[in-house]
N, CA, C and O atoms as a MOPAC input file, in Angstrom:
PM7 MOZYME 1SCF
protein

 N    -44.19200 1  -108.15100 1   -99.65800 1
 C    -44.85100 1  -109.21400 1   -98.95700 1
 C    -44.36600 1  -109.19900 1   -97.51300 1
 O    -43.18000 1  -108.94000 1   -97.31200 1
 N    -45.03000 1  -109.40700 1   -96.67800 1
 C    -44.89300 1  -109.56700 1   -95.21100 1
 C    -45.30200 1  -110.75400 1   -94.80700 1
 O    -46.42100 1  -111.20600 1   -95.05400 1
 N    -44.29100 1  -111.41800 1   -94.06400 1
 C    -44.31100 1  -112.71600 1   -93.66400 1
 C    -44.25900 1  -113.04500 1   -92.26300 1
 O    -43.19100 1  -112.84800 1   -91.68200 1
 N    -45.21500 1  -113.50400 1   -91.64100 1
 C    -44.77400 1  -114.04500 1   -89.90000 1
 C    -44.70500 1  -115.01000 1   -90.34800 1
 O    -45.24600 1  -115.36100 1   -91.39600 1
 N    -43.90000 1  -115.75700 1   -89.52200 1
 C    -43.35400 1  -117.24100 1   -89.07600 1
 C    -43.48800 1  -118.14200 1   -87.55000 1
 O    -42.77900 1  -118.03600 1   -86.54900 1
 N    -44.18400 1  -118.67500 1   -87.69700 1
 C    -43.95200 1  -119.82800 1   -86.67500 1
 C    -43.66600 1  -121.32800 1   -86.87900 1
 O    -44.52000 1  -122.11000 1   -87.29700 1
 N    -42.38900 1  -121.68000 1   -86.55100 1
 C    -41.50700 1  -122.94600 1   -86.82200 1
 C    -41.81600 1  -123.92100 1   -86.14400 1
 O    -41.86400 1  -123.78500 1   -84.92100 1
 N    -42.08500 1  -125.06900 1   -86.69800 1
 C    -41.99400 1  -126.32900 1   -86.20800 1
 C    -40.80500 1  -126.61200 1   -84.80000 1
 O    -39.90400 1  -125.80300 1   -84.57600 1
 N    -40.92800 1  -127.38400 1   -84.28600 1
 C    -39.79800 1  -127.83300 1   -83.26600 1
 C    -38.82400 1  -128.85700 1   -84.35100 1
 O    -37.66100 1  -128.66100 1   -84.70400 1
 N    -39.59000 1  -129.80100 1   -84.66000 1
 C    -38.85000 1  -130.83500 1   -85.37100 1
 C    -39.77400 1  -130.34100 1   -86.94700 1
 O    -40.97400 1  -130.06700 1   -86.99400 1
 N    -38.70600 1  -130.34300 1   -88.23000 1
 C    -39.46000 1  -130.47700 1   -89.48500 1
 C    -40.29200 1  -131.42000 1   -90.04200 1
 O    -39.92600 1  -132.58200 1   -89.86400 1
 N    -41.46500 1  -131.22800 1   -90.76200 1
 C    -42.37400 1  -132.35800 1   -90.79500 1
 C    -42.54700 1  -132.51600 1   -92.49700 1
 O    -43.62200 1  -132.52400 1   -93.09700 1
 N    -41.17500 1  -132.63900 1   -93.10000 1
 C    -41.38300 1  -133.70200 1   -94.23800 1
 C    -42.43900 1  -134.78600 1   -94.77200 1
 O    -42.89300 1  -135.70800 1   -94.09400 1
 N    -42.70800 1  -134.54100 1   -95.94700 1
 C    -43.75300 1  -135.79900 1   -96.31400 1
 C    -43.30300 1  -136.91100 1   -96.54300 1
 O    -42.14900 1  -137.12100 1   -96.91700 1
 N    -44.30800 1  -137.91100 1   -96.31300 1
 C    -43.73800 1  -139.13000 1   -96.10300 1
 C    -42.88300 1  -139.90800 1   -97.44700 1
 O    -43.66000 1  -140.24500 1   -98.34000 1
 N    -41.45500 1  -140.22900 1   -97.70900 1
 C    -40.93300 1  -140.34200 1   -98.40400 1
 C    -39.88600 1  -139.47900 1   -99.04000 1
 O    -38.92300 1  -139.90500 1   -99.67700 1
 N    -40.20700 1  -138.06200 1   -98.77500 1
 C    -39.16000 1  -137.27500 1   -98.82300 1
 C    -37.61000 1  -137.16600 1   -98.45600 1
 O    -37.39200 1  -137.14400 1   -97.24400 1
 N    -36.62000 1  -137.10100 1   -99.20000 1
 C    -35.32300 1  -137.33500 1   -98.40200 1
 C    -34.79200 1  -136.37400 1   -98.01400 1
 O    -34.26500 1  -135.51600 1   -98.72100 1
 N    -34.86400 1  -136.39000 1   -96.77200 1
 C    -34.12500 1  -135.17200 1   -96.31400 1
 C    -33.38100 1  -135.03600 1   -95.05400 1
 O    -34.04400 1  -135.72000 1   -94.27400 1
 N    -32.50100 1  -134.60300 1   -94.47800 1
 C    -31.54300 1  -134.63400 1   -93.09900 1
 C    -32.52800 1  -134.18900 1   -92.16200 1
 O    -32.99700 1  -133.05900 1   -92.29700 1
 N    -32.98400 1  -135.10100 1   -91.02000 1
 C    -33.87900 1  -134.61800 1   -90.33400 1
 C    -33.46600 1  -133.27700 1   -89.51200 1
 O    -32.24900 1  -133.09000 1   -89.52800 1
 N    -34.14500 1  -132.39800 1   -88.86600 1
 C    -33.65200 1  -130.73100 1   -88.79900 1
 C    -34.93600 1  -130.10300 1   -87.47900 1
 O    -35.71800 1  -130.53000 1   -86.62900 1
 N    -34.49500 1  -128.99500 1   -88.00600 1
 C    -35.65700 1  -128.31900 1   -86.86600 1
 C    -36.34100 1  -127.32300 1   -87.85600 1
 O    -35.62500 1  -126.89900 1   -88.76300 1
 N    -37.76200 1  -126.85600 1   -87.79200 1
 C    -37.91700 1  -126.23100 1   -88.37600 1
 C    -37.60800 1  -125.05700 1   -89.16000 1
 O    -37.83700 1  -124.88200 1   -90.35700 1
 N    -36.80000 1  -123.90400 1   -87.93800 1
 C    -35.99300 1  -122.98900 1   -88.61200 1
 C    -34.66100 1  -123.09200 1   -89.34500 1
 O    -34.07300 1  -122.04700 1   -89.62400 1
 N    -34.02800 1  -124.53200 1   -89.75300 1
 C    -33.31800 1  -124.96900 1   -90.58700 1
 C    -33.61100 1  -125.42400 1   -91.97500 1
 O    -32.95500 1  -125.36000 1   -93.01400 1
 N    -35.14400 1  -126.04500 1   -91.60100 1
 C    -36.03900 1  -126.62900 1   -93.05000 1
 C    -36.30400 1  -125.05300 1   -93.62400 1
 O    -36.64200 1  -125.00400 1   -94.80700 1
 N    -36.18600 1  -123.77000 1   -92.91200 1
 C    -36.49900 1  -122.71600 1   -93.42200 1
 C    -35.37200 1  -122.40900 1   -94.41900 1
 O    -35.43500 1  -122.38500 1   -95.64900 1
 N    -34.39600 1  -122.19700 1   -93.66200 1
 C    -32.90000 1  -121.39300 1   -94.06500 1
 C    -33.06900 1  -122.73600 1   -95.35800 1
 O    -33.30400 1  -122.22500 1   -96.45200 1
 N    -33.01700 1  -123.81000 1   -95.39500 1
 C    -33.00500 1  -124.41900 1   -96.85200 1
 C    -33.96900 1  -124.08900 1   -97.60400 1
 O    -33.83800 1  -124.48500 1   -98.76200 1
 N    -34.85200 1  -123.53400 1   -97.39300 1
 C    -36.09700 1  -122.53100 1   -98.31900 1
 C    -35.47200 1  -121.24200 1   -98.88700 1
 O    -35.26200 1  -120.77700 1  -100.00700 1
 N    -35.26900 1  -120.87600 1   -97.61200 1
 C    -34.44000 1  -119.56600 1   -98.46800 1
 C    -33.24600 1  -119.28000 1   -98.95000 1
 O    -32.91500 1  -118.11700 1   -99.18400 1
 N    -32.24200 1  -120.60200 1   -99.21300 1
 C    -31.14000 1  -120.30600 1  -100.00000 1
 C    -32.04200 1  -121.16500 1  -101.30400 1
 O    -31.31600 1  -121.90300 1  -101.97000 1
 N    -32.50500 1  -121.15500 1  -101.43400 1
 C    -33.05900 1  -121.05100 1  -102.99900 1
 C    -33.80500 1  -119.86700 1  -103.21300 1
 O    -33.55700 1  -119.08000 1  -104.12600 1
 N    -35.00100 1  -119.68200 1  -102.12700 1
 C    -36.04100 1  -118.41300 1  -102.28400 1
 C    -35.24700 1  -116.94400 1  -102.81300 1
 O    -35.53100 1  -116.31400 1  -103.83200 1
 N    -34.14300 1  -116.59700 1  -101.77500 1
 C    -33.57800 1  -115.37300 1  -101.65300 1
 C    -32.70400 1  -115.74200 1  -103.52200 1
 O    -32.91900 1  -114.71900 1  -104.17200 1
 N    -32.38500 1  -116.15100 1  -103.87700 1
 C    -32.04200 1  -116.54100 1  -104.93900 1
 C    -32.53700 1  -115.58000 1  -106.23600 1
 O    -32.04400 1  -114.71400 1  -106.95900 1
 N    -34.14300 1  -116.45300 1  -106.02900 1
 C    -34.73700 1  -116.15500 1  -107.11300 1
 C    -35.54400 1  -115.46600 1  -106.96300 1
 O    -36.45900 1  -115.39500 1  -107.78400 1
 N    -35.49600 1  -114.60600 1  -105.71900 1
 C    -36.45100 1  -112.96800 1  -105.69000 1
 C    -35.38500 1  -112.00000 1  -106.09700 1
 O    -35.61800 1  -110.85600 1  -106.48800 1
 N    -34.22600 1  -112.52700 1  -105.98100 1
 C    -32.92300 1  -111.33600 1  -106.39000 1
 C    -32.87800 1  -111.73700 1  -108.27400 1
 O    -32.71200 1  -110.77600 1  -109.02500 1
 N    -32.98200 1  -112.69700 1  -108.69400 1
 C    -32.87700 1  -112.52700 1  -110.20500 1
 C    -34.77400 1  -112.11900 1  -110.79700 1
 O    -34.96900 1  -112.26600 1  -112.00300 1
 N    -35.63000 1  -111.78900 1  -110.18200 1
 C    -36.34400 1  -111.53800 1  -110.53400 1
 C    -36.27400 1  -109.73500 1  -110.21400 1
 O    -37.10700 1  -108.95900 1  -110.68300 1
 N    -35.35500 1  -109.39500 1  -109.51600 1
 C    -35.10800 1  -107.54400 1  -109.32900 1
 C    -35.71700 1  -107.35300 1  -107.96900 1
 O    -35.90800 1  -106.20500 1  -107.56700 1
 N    -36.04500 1  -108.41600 1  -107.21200 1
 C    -36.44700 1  -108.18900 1  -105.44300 1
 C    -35.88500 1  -107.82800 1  -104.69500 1
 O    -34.75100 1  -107.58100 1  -105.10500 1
 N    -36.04100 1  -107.57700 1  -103.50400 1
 C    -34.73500 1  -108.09100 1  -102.41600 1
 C    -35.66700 1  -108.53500 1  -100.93900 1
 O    -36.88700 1  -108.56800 1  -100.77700 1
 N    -34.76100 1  -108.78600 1  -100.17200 1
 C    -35.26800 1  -108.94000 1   -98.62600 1
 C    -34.86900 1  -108.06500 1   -97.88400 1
 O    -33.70800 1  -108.11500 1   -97.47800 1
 N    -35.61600 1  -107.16300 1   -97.55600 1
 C    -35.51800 1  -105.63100 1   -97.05200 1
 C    -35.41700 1  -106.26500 1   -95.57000 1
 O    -34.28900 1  -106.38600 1   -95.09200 1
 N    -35.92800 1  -106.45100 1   -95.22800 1
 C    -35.35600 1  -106.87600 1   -93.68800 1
 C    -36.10500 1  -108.33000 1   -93.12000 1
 O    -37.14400 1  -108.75400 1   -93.62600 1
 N    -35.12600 1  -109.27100 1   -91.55700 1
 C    -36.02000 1  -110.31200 1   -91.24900 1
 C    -35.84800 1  -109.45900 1   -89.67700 1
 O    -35.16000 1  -108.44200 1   -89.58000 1
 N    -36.39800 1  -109.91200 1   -88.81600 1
 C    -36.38100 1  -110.03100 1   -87.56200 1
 C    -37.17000 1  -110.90600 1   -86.43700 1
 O    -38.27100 1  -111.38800 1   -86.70100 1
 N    -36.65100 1  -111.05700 1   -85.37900 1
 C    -37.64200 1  -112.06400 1   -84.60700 1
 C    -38.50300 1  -111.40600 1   -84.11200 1
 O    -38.12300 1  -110.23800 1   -84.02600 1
 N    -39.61300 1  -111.57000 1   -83.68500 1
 C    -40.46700 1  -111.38900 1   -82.87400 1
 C    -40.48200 1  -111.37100 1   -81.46100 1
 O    -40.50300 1  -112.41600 1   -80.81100 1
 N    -40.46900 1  -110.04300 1   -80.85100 1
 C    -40.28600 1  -110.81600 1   -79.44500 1
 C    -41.37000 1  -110.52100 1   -78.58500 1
 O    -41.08800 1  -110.28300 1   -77.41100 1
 N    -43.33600 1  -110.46700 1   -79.17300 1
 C    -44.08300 1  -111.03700 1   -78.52200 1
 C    -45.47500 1  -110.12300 1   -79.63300 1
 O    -45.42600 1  -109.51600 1   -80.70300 1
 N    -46.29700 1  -110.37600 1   -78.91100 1
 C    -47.31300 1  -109.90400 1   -79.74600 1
 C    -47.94300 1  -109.10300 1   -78.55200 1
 O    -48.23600 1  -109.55900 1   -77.44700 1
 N    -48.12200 1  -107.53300 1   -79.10000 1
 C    -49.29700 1  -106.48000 1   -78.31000 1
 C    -50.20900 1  -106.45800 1   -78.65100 1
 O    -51.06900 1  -106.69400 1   -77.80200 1
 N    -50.75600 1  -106.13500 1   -80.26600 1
 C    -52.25800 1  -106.61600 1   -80.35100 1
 C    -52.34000 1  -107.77100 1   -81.42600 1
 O    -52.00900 1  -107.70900 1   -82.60900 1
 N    -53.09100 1  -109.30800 1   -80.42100 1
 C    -53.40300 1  -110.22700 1   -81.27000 1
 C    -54.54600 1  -110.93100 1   -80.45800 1
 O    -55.07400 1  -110.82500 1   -79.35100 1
 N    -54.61600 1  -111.44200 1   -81.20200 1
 C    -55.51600 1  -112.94200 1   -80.52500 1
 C    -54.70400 1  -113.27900 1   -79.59100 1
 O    -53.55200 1  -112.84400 1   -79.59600 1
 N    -55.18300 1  -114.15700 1   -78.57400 1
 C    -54.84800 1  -114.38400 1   -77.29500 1
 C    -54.18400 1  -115.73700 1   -77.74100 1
 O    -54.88400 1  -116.58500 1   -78.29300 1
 N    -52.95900 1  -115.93700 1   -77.53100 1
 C    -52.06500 1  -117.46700 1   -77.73300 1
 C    -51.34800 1  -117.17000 1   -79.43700 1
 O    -50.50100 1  -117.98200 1   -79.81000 1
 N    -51.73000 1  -116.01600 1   -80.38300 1
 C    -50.87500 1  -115.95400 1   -81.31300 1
 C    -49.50900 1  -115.32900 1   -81.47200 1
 O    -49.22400 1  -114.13100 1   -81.46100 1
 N    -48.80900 1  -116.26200 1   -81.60500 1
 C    -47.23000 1  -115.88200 1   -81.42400 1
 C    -46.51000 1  -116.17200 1   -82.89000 1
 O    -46.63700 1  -117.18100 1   -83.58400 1
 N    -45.64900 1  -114.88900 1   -83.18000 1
 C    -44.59400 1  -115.77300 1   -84.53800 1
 C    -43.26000 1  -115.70500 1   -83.81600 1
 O    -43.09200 1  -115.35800 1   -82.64700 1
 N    -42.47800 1  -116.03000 1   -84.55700 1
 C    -41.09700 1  -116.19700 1   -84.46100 1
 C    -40.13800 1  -115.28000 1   -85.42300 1
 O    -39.06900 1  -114.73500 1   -85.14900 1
 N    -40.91500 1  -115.29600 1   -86.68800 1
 C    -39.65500 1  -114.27400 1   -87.28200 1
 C    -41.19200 1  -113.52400 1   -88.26500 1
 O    -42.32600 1  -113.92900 1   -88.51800 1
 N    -40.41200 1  -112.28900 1   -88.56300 1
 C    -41.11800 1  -111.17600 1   -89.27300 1
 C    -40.48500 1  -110.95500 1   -90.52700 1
 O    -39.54600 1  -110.15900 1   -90.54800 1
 N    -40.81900 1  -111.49400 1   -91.52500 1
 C    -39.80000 1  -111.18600 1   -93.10100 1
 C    -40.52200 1  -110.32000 1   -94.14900 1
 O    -41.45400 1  -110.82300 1   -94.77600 1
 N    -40.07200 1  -108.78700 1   -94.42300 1
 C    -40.34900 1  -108.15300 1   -95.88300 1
 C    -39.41400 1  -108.14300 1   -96.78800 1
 O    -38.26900 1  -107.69300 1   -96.83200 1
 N    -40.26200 1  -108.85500 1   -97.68200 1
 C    -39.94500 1  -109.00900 1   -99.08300 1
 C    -40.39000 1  -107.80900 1  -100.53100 1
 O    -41.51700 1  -107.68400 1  -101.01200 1
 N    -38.91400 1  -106.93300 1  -101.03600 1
 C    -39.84400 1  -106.06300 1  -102.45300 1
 C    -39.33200 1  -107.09900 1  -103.61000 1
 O    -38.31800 1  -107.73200 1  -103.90600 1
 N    -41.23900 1  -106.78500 1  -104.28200 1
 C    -40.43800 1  -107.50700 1  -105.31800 1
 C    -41.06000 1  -106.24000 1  -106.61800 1
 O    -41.73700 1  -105.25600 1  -106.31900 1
 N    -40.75500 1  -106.48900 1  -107.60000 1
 C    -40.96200 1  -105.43500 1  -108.26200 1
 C    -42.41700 1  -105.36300 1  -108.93700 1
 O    -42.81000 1  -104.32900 1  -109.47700 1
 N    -43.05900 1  -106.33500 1  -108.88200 1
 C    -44.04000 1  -106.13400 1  -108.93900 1
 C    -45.18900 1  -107.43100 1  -108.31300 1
 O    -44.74300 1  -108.24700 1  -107.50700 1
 N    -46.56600 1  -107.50600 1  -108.73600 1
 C    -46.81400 1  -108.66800 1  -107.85200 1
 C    -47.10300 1  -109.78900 1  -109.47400 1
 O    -47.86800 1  -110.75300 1  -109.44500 1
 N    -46.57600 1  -109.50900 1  -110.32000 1
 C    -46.86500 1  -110.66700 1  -111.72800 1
 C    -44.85700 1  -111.00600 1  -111.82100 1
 O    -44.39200 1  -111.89500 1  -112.53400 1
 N    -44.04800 1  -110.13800 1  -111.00200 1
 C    -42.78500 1  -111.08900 1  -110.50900 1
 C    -43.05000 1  -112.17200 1  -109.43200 1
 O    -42.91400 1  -113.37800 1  -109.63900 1
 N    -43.38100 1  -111.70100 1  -108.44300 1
 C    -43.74000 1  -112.85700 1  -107.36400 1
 C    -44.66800 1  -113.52700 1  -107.90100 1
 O    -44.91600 1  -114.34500 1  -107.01500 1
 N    -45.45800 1  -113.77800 1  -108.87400 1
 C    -46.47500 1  -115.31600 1  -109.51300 1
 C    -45.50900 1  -115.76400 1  -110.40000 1
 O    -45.57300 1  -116.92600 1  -110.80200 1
 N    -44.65000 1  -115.04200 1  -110.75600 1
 C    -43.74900 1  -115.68000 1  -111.77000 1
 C    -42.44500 1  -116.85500 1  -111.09000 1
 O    -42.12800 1  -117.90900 1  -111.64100 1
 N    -41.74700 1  -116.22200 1  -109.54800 1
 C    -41.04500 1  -116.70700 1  -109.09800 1
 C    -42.24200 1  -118.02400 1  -108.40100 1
 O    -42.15800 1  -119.13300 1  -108.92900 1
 N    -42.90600 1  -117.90700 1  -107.67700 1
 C    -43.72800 1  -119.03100 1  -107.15100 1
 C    -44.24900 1  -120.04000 1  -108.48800 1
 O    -44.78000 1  -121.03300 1  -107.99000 1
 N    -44.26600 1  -120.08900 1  -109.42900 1
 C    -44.47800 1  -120.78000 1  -110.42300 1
 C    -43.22400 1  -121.01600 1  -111.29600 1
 O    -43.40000 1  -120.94000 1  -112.51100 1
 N    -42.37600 1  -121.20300 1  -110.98600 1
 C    -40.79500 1  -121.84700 1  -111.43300 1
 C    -40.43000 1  -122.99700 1  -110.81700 1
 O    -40.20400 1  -123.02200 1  -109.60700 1
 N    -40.34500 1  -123.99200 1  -111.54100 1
 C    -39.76200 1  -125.46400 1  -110.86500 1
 C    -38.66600 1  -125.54600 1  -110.00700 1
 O    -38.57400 1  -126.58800 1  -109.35800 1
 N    -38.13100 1  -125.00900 1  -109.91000 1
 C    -37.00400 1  -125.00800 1  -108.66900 1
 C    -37.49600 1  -124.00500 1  -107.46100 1
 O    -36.91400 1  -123.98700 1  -106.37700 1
 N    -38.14500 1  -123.52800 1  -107.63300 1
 C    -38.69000 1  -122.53800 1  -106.46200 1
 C    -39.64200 1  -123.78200 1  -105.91900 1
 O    -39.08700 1  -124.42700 1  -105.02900 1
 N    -40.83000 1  -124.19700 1  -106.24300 1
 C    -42.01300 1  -125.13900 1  -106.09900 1
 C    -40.94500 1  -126.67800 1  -105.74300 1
 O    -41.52300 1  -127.60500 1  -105.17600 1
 N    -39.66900 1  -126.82700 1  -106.04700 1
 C    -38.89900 1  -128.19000 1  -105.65400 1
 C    -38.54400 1  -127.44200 1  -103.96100 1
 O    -38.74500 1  -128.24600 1  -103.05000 1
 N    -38.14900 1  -126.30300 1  -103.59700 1
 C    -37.93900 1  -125.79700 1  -102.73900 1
 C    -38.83800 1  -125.49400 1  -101.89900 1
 O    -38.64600 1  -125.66300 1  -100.69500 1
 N    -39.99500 1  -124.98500 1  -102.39400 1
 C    -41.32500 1  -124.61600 1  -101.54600 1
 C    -41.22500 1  -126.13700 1  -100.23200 1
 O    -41.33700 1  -125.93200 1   -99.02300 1
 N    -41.02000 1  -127.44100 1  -100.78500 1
 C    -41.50400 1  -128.46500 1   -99.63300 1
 C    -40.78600 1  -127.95100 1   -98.06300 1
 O    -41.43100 1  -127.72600 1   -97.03800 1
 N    -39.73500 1  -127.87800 1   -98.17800 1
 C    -38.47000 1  -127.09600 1   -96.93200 1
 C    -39.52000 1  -126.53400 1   -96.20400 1
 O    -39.86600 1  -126.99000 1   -95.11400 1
 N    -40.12200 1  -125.43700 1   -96.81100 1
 C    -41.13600 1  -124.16800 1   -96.42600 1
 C    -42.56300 1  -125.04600 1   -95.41300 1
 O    -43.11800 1  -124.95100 1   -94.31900 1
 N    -42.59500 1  -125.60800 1   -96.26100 1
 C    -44.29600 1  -126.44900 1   -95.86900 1
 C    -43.40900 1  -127.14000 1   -94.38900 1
 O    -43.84400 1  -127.14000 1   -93.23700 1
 N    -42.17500 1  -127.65100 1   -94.83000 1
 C    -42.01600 1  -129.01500 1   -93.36900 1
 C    -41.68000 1  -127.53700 1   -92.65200 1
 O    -42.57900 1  -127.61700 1   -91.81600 1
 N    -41.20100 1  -126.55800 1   -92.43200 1
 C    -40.74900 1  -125.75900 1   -91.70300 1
 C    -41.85600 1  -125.35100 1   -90.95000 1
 O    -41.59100 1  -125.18600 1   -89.76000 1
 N    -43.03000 1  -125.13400 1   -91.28100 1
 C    -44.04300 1  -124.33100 1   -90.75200 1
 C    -44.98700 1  -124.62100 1   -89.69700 1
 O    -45.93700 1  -125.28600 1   -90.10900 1
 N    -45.02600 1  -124.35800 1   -88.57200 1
 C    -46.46500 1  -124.61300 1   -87.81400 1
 C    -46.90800 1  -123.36300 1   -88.02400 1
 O    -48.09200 1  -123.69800 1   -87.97900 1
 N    -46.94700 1  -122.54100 1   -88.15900 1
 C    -48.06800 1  -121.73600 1   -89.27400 1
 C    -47.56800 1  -120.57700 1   -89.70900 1
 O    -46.56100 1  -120.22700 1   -89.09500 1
 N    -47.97800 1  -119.76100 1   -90.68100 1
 C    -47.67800 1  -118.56800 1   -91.43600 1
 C    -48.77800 1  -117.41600 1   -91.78000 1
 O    -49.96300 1  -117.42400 1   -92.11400 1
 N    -48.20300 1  -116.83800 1   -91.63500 1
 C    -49.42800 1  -115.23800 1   -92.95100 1
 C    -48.24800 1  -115.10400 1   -93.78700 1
 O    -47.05800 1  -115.38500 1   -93.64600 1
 N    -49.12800 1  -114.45900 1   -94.92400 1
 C    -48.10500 1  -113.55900 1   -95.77600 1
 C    -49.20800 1  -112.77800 1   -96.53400 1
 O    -49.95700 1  -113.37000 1   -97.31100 1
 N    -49.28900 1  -111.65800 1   -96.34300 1
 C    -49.91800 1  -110.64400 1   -96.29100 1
 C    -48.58000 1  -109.34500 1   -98.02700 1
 O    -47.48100 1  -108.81300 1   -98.18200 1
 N    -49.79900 1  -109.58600 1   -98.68700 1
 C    -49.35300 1  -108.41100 1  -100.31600 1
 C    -49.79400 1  -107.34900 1  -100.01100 1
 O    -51.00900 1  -107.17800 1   -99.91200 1
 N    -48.76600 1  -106.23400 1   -99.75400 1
 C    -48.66200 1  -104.30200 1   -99.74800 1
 C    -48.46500 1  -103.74200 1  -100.51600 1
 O    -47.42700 1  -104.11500 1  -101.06200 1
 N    -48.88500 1  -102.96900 1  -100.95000 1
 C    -48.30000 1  -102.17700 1  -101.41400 1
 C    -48.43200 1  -100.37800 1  -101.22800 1
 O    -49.43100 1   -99.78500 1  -100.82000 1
 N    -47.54500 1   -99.96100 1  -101.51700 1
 C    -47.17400 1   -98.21900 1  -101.03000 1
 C    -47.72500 1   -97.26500 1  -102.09600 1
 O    -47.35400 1   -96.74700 1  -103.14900 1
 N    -49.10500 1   -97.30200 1  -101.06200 1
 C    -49.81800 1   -96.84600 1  -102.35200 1
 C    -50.30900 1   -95.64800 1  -101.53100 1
 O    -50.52600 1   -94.71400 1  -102.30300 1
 N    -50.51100 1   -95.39000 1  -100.52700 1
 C    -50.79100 1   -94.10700 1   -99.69500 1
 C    -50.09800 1   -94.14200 1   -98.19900 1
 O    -49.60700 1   -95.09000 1   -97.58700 1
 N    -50.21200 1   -93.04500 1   -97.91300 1
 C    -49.69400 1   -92.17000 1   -96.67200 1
 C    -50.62500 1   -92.40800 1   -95.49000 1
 O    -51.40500 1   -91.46600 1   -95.35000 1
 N    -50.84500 1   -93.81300 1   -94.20400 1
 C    -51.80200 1   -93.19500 1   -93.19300 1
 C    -52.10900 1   -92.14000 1   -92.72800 1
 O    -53.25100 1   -91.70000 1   -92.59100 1
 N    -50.63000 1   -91.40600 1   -92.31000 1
 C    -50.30300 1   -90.39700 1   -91.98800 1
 C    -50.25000 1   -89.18900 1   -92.24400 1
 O    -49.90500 1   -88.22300 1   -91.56300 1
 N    -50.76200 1   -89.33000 1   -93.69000 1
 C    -50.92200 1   -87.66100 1   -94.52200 1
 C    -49.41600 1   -87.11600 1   -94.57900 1
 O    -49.35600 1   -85.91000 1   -94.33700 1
 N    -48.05600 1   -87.79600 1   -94.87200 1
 C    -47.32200 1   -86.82600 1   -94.58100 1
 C    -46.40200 1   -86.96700 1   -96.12500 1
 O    -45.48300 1   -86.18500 1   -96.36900 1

């Protein structure tokens, strides 16, 4: 899975939710000390994150902030981890974290390159 990120300034919790008010890329990091969790007991890992430091070909004004690939071992592990009650208690972090996302499913299934 391939993930861009663009973070909130301030996190935007639903109304009633308890939580330490934060900045978005903090409502994240509390996403992913559960997320990274349970893509590693499902046989995943997080192959790499990095920031972004601009966009060459996009739409004009689309910017992320961080770039995250995720393997997981297959894609009926990742429906399995997104459908576990403690992952989905965690998902909210994710939602207040976000002014917006892709996440885009690969898989290495051919060579562009012929090589």
């Amino acid at each position: 899975m391939i993930n861009l990120l663009r973070y909130r300034e301030q996190a935007a919790y639903p109304a009633g939710f308890s939580a330490t008010p934060c900045s978005g890329r903090e409502a994240y990091r509390r996403y992913v000390s559960v997320a990274a969790v349970k893509i590693a007991e499902l046989g995943g890992k997080i192959v790499w994150t990095s920031s972004v430091k601009m966009s060459v070909i996009a739409p004009e004004g689309e910017e992320w902030d961080d770039a995250i690939l995720v393997q997981y071992p297959s894609r009926a592990a990742f429906i399995q981890m997104v459908s576990q009650p403690d992952y989905l208690a965690a998902a909210v972090h994710r939602t207040a974290a976000l002014a917006d996302s892709r996440l885009f499913l690969v898989e290495v299934e051919n060579d562009l390159l012929g090589s």
